[in-house]
PDB file of C-alpha atoms in Angstrom:
ATOM      1  CA  UNK M   1     138.264 148.179 179.876  1.00 53.00           C
ATOM      2  CA  UNK M   2     141.236 149.646 178.066  1.00 71.00           C
ATOM      3  CA  UNK M   3     141.263 153.355 177.358  1.00 91.00           C
ATOM      4  CA  UNK M   4     141.411 154.967 173.957  1.00 95.00           C
ATOM      5  CA  UNK M   5     144.317 153.393 172.119  1.00 96.00           C
ATOM      6  CA  UNK M   6     146.260 155.265 169.495  1.00 97.00           C
ATOM      7  CA  UNK M   7     149.069 153.901 167.395  1.00 96.00           C
ATOM      8  CA  UNK M   8     151.701 154.421 166.556  1.00 97.00           C
ATOM      9  CA  UNK M   9     152.772 156.694 169.405  1.00 96.00           C
ATOM     10  CA  UNK M  10     155.489 158.195 167.247  1.00 97.00           C
ATOM     11  CA  UNK M  11     155.603 158.326 163.464  1.00 98.00           C
ATOM     12  CA  UNK M  12     158.328 159.739 161.251  1.00 98.00           C
ATOM     13  CA  UNK M  13     157.603 160.336 157.596  1.00 98.00           C
ATOM     14  CA  UNK M  14     159.548 161.968 154.782  1.00 98.00           C
ATOM     15  CA  UNK M  15     157.928 164.781 152.848  1.00 97.00           C
ATOM     16  CA  UNK M  16     155.580 163.385 150.224  1.00 97.00           C
ATOM     17  CA  UNK M  17     154.876 160.125 152.040  1.00 98.00           C
ATOM     18  CA  UNK M  18     151.565 159.070 153.533  1.00 98.00           C
ATOM     19  CA  UNK M  19     150.833 158.977 157.258  1.00 98.00           C
ATOM     20  CA  UNK M  20     148.169 156.674 158.731  1.00 98.00           C
ATOM     21  CA  UNK M  21     147.123 157.247 162.303  1.00 98.00           C
ATOM     22  CA  UNK M  22     144.925 154.717 164.052  1.00 98.00           C
ATOM     23  CA  UNK M  23     142.523 155.141 166.938  1.00 97.00           C
ATOM     24  CA  UNK M  24     140.688 152.361 168.726  1.00 97.00           C
ATOM     25  CA  UNK M  25     137.950 153.878 170.873  1.00 95.00           C
ATOM     26  CA  UNK M  26     137.000 152.615 174.285  1.00 93.00           C
ATOM     27  CA  UNK M  27     134.736 149.577 174.286  1.00 91.00           C
ATOM     28  CA  UNK M  28     131.158 150.611 173.670  1.00 88.00           C
ATOM     29  CA  UNK M  29     132.082 154.027 172.276  1.00 90.00           C
ATOM     30  CA  UNK M  30     130.757 154.779 168.808  1.00 90.00           C
ATOM     31  CA  UNK M  31     131.743 158.453 168.592  1.00 91.00           C
ATOM     32  CA  UNK M  32     135.293 159.467 167.651  1.00 93.00           C
ATOM     33  CA  UNK M  33     136.895 162.901 167.463  1.00 92.00           C
ATOM     34  CA  UNK M  34     140.288 163.842 166.050  1.00 95.00           C
ATOM     35  CA  UNK M  35     142.291 166.860 167.207  1.00 94.00           C
ATOM     36  CA  UNK M  36     145.643 168.321 166.208  1.00 95.00           C
ATOM     37  CA  UNK M  37     147.979 169.955 168.689  1.00 92.00           C
ATOM     38  CA  UNK M  38     150.953 172.017 167.620  1.00 87.00           C
ATOM     39  CA  UNK M  39     153.805 172.549 170.095  1.00 78.00           C
ATOM     40  CA  UNK M  40     152.874 175.021 172.828  1.00 73.00           C
ATOM     41  CA  UNK M  41     149.381 175.383 171.386  1.00 77.00           C
ATOM     42  CA  UNK M  42     145.888 174.189 172.166  1.00 81.00           C
ATOM     43  CA  UNK M  43     143.860 171.447 170.567  1.00 87.00           C
ATOM     44  CA  UNK M  44     142.314 172.161 167.192  1.00 89.00           C
ATOM     45  CA  UNK M  45     139.222 170.185 166.255  1.00 88.00           C
ATOM     46  CA  UNK M  46     139.553 168.324 162.996  1.00 93.00           C
ATOM     47  CA  UNK M  47     136.748 165.829 162.502  1.00 93.00           C
ATOM     48  CA  UNK M  48     133.913 164.056 164.332  1.00 91.00           C
ATOM     49  CA  UNK M  49     132.820 160.609 163.229  1.00 93.00           C
ATOM     50  CA  UNK M  50     130.291 158.016 164.220  1.00 91.00           C
ATOM     51  CA  UNK M  51     130.427 154.468 162.955  1.00 89.00           C
ATOM     52  CA  UNK M  52     130.668 154.651 159.156  1.00 88.00           C
ATOM     53  CA  UNK M  53     129.657 158.321 159.081  1.00 93.00           C
ATOM     54  CA  UNK M  54     131.457 161.651 159.097  1.00 93.00           C
ATOM     55  CA  UNK M  55     129.361 164.010 161.213  1.00 89.00           C
ATOM     56  CA  UNK M  56     131.494 167.149 161.101  1.00 88.00           C
ATOM     57  CA  UNK M  57     134.749 167.636 159.198  1.00 91.00           C
ATOM     58  CA  UNK M  58     134.804 171.403 159.357  1.00 88.00           C
ATOM     59  CA  UNK M  59     138.216 171.478 161.040  1.00 90.00           C
ATOM     60  CA  UNK M  60     139.971 169.207 158.591  1.00 94.00           C
ATOM     61  CA  UNK M  61     141.923 170.606 155.625  1.00 94.00           C
ATOM     62  CA  UNK M  62     140.106 169.906 152.368  1.00 92.00           C
ATOM     63  CA  UNK M  63     143.175 168.490 150.668  1.00 95.00           C
ATOM     64  CA  UNK M  64     145.427 165.598 151.659  1.00 97.00           C
ATOM     65  CA  UNK M  65     143.512 164.801 154.863  1.00 98.00           C
ATOM     66  CA  UNK M  66     140.814 162.170 155.223  1.00 97.00           C
ATOM     67  CA  UNK M  67     139.245 160.223 158.065  1.00 97.00           C
ATOM     68  CA  UNK M  68     137.135 157.126 158.384  1.00 96.00           C
ATOM     69  CA  UNK M  69     135.554 155.043 161.116  1.00 96.00           C
ATOM     70  CA  UNK M  70     134.490 151.731 159.581  1.00 93.00           C
ATOM     71  CA  UNK M  71     131.935 149.363 161.026  1.00 90.00           C
ATOM     72  CA  UNK M  72     134.746 147.078 162.131  1.00 90.00           C
ATOM     73  CA  UNK M  73     138.179 148.196 163.224  1.00 93.00           C
ATOM     74  CA  UNK M  74     139.775 151.441 164.336  1.00 96.00           C
ATOM     75  CA  UNK M  75     139.237 154.947 163.096  1.00 97.00           C
ATOM     76  CA  UNK M  76     141.920 156.046 160.653  1.00 98.00           C
ATOM     77  CA  UNK M  77     143.214 159.546 160.028  1.00 98.00           C
ATOM     78  CA  UNK M  78     145.126 159.617 156.756  1.00 98.00           C
ATOM     79  CA  UNK M  79     147.427 162.373 155.626  1.00 98.00           C
ATOM     80  CA  UNK M  80     148.659 162.082 152.058  1.00 98.00           C
ATOM     81  CA  UNK M  81     151.806 163.726 150.693  1.00 98.00           C
ATOM     82  CA  UNK M  82     152.847 165.009 154.101  1.00 98.00           C
ATOM     83  CA  UNK M  83     154.621 168.341 154.467  1.00 97.00           C
ATOM     84  CA  UNK M  84     156.719 169.693 157.330  1.00 95.00           C
ATOM     85  CA  UNK M  85     153.769 171.745 158.558  1.00 94.00           C
ATOM     86  CA  UNK M  86     151.866 168.529 159.292  1.00 96.00           C
ATOM     87  CA  UNK M  87     154.285 167.778 162.136  1.00 96.00           C
ATOM     88  CA  UNK M  88     152.171 167.819 165.290  1.00 96.00           C
ATOM     89  CA  UNK M  89     150.579 165.634 167.918  1.00 96.00           C
ATOM     90  CA  UNK M  90     147.296 164.125 166.771  1.00 97.00           C
ATOM     91  CA  UNK M  91     144.850 163.144 169.476  1.00 96.00           C
ATOM     92  CA  UNK M  92     141.805 160.976 169.219  1.00 96.00           C
ATOM     93  CA  UNK M  93     138.937 161.031 171.699  1.00 93.00           C
ATOM     94  CA  UNK M  94     135.916 158.779 172.006  1.00 92.00           C
ATOM     95  CA  UNK M  95     132.554 158.884 173.750  1.00 88.00           C
ATOM     96  CA  UNK M  96     129.618 156.479 174.004  1.00 84.00           C
ATOM     97  CA  UNK M  97     127.179 159.054 172.679  1.00 75.00           C
ATOM     98  CA  UNK M  98     127.004 162.645 171.577  1.00 63.00           C
ATOM     99  CA  UNK M  99     125.958 163.686 175.069  1.00 62.00           C
ATOM    100  CA  UNK M 100     128.765 162.128 177.087  1.00 67.00           C
ATOM    101  CA  UNK M 101     132.241 163.084 178.140  1.00 79.00           C
ATOM    102  CA  UNK M 102     134.982 162.370 175.655  1.00 84.00           C
ATOM    103  CA  UNK M 103     138.095 160.438 176.695  1.00 90.00           C
ATOM    104  CA  UNK M 104     141.412 161.067 174.989  1.00 93.00           C
ATOM    105  CA  UNK M 105     144.120 158.712 173.831  1.00 95.00           C
ATOM    106  CA  UNK M 106     147.832 159.312 174.347  1.00 94.00           C
ATOM    107  CA  UNK M 107     148.254 160.802 170.911  1.00 96.00           C
ATOM    108  CA  UNK M 108     150.419 160.120 167.877  1.00 97.00           C
ATOM    109  CA  UNK M 109     153.368 162.427 167.416  1.00 96.00           C
ATOM    110  CA  UNK M 110     154.003 162.869 163.717  1.00 97.00           C
ATOM    111  CA  UNK M 111     157.323 164.232 162.571  1.00 97.00           C
ATOM    112  CA  UNK M 112     157.844 165.044 158.910  1.00 97.00           C
ATOM    113  CA  UNK M 113     161.475 165.225 157.870  1.00 96.00           C
TER     114      UNK M 113
ATOM    115  CA  UNK Q   1     137.680 181.837 164.314  1.00 52.00           C
ATOM    116  CA  UNK Q   2     138.499 181.150 167.944  1.00 61.00           C
ATOM    117  CA  UNK Q   3     135.289 180.336 169.731  1.00 82.00           C
ATOM    118  CA  UNK Q   4     136.808 179.879 173.167  1.00 91.00           C
ATOM    119  CA  UNK Q   5     139.333 182.363 174.545  1.00 93.00           C
ATOM    120  CA  UNK Q   6     141.451 181.316 177.503  1.00 95.00           C
ATOM    121  CA  UNK Q   7     143.698 183.335 179.793  1.00 95.00           C
ATOM    122  CA  UNK Q   8     146.311 183.593 181.089  1.00 96.00           C
ATOM    123  CA  UNK Q   9     148.665 181.768 178.769  1.00 93.00           C
ATOM    124  CA  UNK Q  10     150.888 180.831 181.695  1.00 95.00           C
ATOM    125  CA  UNK Q  11     150.521 181.040 185.445  1.00 97.00           C
ATOM    126  CA  UNK Q  12     152.941 180.642 188.337  1.00 98.00           C
ATOM    127  CA  UNK Q  13     151.517 180.043 191.799  1.00 98.00           C
ATOM    128  CA  UNK Q  14     153.110 179.256 195.126  1.00 98.00           C
ATOM    129  CA  UNK Q  15     152.270 175.989 196.825  1.00 97.00           C
ATOM    130  CA  UNK Q  16     149.097 176.402 198.832  1.00 97.00           C
ATOM    131  CA  UNK Q  17     147.878 179.313 196.727  1.00 97.00           C
ATOM    132  CA  UNK Q  18     144.811 179.592 194.493  1.00 98.00           C
ATOM    133  CA  UNK Q  19     145.174 179.112 190.748  1.00 98.00           C
ATOM    134  CA  UNK Q  20     142.549 180.832 188.608  1.00 98.00           C
ATOM    135  CA  UNK Q  21     142.133 180.279 184.877  1.00 98.00           C
ATOM    136  CA  UNK Q  22     139.493 182.093 182.849  1.00 98.00           C
ATOM    137  CA  UNK Q  23     137.636 181.298 179.653  1.00 97.00           C
ATOM    138  CA  UNK Q  24     135.128 183.183 177.535  1.00 97.00           C
ATOM    139  CA  UNK Q  25     132.986 181.778 174.770  1.00 94.00           C
ATOM    140  CA  UNK Q  26     130.989 183.233 171.913  1.00 90.00           C
ATOM    141  CA  UNK Q  27     128.442 180.652 170.845  1.00 88.00           C
ATOM    142  CA  UNK Q  28     125.377 180.823 173.099  1.00 89.00           C
ATOM    143  CA  UNK Q  29     124.359 177.353 171.888  1.00 88.00           C
ATOM    144  CA  UNK Q  30     127.210 175.780 173.847  1.00 89.00           C
ATOM    145  CA  UNK Q  31     125.800 173.679 176.662  1.00 88.00           C
ATOM    146  CA  UNK Q  32     128.734 171.721 178.032  1.00 89.00           C
ATOM    147  CA  UNK Q  33     131.912 173.209 179.485  1.00 93.00           C
ATOM    148  CA  UNK Q  34     134.679 170.801 180.532  1.00 92.00           C
ATOM    149  CA  UNK Q  35     138.173 171.425 181.783  1.00 95.00           C
ATOM    150  CA  UNK Q  36     141.011 169.130 180.787  1.00 94.00           C
ATOM    151  CA  UNK Q  37     144.409 168.625 182.391  1.00 96.00           C
ATOM    152  CA  UNK Q  38     147.360 167.595 180.262  1.00 94.00           C
ATOM    153  CA  UNK Q  39     150.800 166.480 181.416  1.00 93.00           C
ATOM    154  CA  UNK Q  40     153.751 166.526 178.990  1.00 88.00           C
ATOM    155  CA  UNK Q  41     153.650 163.637 176.559  1.00 86.00           C
ATOM    156  CA  UNK Q  42     150.158 162.597 177.619  1.00 89.00           C
ATOM    157  CA  UNK Q  43     146.681 163.058 176.279  1.00 91.00           C
ATOM    158  CA  UNK Q  44     144.263 165.503 177.924  1.00 92.00           C
ATOM    159  CA  UNK Q  45     142.312 164.052 180.832  1.00 93.00           C
ATOM    160  CA  UNK Q  46     138.885 165.300 181.875  1.00 92.00           C
ATOM    161  CA  UNK Q  47     139.146 167.132 185.186  1.00 95.00           C
ATOM    162  CA  UNK Q  48     135.724 168.625 185.836  1.00 94.00           C
ATOM    163  CA  UNK Q  49     132.795 169.813 183.729  1.00 93.00           C
ATOM    164  CA  UNK Q  50     129.707 171.983 184.109  1.00 93.00           C
ATOM    165  CA  UNK Q  51     126.452 172.595 182.285  1.00 90.00           C
ATOM    166  CA  UNK Q  52     124.832 176.045 182.157  1.00 89.00           C
ATOM    167  CA  UNK Q  53     121.974 175.207 184.501  1.00 90.00           C
ATOM    168  CA  UNK Q  54     124.280 175.691 187.518  1.00 92.00           C
ATOM    169  CA  UNK Q  55     126.617 178.552 188.401  1.00 94.00           C
ATOM    170  CA  UNK Q  56     129.214 176.559 190.302  1.00 96.00           C
ATOM    171  CA  UNK Q  57     130.496 173.016 190.591  1.00 96.00           C
ATOM    172  CA  UNK Q  58     133.050 171.785 193.086  1.00 96.00           C
ATOM    173  CA  UNK Q  59     135.032 168.565 193.117  1.00 95.00           C
ATOM    174  CA  UNK Q  60     137.675 168.400 195.799  1.00 96.00           C
ATOM    175  CA  UNK Q  61     140.121 171.262 195.307  1.00 97.00           C
ATOM    176  CA  UNK Q  62     138.736 172.083 191.845  1.00 97.00           C
ATOM    177  CA  UNK Q  63     135.819 174.479 191.297  1.00 97.00           C
ATOM    178  CA  UNK Q  64     134.202 175.735 188.113  1.00 96.00           C
ATOM    179  CA  UNK Q  65     132.405 179.075 188.275  1.00 96.00           C
ATOM    180  CA  UNK Q  66     130.016 179.768 185.425  1.00 96.00           C
ATOM    181  CA  UNK Q  67     128.517 183.120 184.389  1.00 95.00           C
ATOM    182  CA  UNK Q  68     125.987 182.531 181.640  1.00 93.00           C
ATOM    183  CA  UNK Q  69     125.109 186.192 181.024  1.00 93.00           C
ATOM    184  CA  UNK Q  70     128.770 187.133 180.629  1.00 95.00           C
ATOM    185  CA  UNK Q  71     129.539 183.950 178.663  1.00 95.00           C
ATOM    186  CA  UNK Q  72     132.474 183.255 180.934  1.00 96.00           C
ATOM    187  CA  UNK Q  73     133.625 180.382 183.094  1.00 97.00           C
ATOM    188  CA  UNK Q  74     136.659 179.822 185.228  1.00 98.00           C
ATOM    189  CA  UNK Q  75     138.600 177.086 186.980  1.00 98.00           C
ATOM    190  CA  UNK Q  76     139.794 177.606 190.538  1.00 98.00           C
ATOM    191  CA  UNK Q  77     142.361 175.267 192.053  1.00 98.00           C
ATOM    192  CA  UNK Q  78     142.478 175.683 195.809  1.00 98.00           C
ATOM    193  CA  UNK Q  79     145.567 174.791 197.856  1.00 98.00           C
ATOM    194  CA  UNK Q  80     147.580 174.354 194.654  1.00 98.00           C
ATOM    195  CA  UNK Q  81     150.252 171.644 194.770  1.00 97.00           C
ATOM    196  CA  UNK Q  82     153.385 171.059 192.668  1.00 97.00           C
ATOM    197  CA  UNK Q  83     151.668 167.953 191.278  1.00 97.00           C
ATOM    198  CA  UNK Q  84     149.036 170.248 189.763  1.00 97.00           C
ATOM    199  CA  UNK Q  85     151.686 171.687 187.430  1.00 97.00           C
ATOM    200  CA  UNK Q  86     150.335 170.915 183.954  1.00 96.00           C
ATOM    201  CA  UNK Q  87     148.604 172.555 181.025  1.00 94.00           C
ATOM    202  CA  UNK Q  88     144.902 173.188 181.506  1.00 96.00           C
ATOM    203  CA  UNK Q  89     142.416 173.524 178.681  1.00 94.00           C
ATOM    204  CA  UNK Q  90     138.874 174.793 178.866  1.00 94.00           C
ATOM    205  CA  UNK Q  91     136.453 173.655 176.205  1.00 91.00           C
ATOM    206  CA  UNK Q  92     132.886 174.179 175.083  1.00 90.00           C
ATOM    207  CA  UNK Q  93     130.530 172.164 172.979  1.00 84.00           C
ATOM    208  CA  UNK Q  94     126.925 171.802 171.931  1.00 80.00           C
ATOM    209  CA  UNK Q  95     125.548 168.353 172.672  1.00 66.00           C
ATOM    210  CA  UNK Q  96     129.138 167.188 173.213  1.00 57.00           C
ATOM    211  CA  UNK Q  97     129.772 167.438 169.508  1.00 63.00           C
ATOM    212  CA  UNK Q  98     133.027 168.797 168.087  1.00 67.00           C
ATOM    213  CA  UNK Q  99     134.335 170.294 171.308  1.00 77.00           C
ATOM    214  CA  UNK Q 100     136.157 173.618 170.864  1.00 84.00           C
ATOM    215  CA  UNK Q 101     139.189 174.147 173.057  1.00 87.00           C
ATOM    216  CA  UNK Q 102     140.874 177.206 174.481  1.00 90.00           C
ATOM    217  CA  UNK Q 103     144.563 177.729 173.754  1.00 89.00           C
ATOM    218  CA  UNK Q 104     145.632 176.352 177.142  1.00 92.00           C
ATOM    219  CA  UNK Q 105     147.229 177.662 180.321  1.00 95.00           C
ATOM    220  CA  UNK Q 106     150.537 176.311 181.511  1.00 94.00           C
ATOM    221  CA  UNK Q 107     150.373 176.203 185.304  1.00 97.00           C
ATOM    222  CA  UNK Q 108     153.513 175.973 187.417  1.00 97.00           C
ATOM    223  CA  UNK Q 109     153.125 175.513 191.162  1.00 98.00           C
ATOM    224  CA  UNK Q 110     156.324 176.338 193.002  1.00 97.00           C
ATOM    225  CA  UNK Q 111     157.138 174.413 196.175  1.00 93.00           C
TER     226      UNK Q 111
END
């Protein structure tokens, strides 16, 4: 049973481009969480999704950011028109239910140049 | 607002010593308190977790102490080893939803 898989591991985008970050949860996990980590800082909650539903997006900026977790396929975090301040590590975690431990992926390190 | 406050920001301990990291939370609805360990370039890995119905949980060299009335919990690492050098995050959540993390403590264990 593979762990939480995130890709790409590293992503470089120019200002104004779009960034798409993918997260495949562990097998059997239907709950996905996205976090952002700035250098030397903690993890900031962004969004919590279950299959086809956004449960809590209170930590996600209202503009340029969106997330989805379709019935089939990975969860996608999309950042449109990226700016330098979006440069960070983005981590995805998954759990089998809302009452279970969450397991993290290795993260995607986004660099905006 | 920061719902989980963690201290210290960094900690240096000699090999064999005890590492202690503290966290305080605000939301009394929180019912799950995990600690995560993160090595550079890696994702956080669950280390140990506690629920508020117990005051202490021990797993090997790692112990969580929980004080519900004070809304505080702490991680103790006994007999600290250089391999324990990492960043440690406390977290809190209600029903495991949208876990809120502390800012992290960078632990260095000197040989």
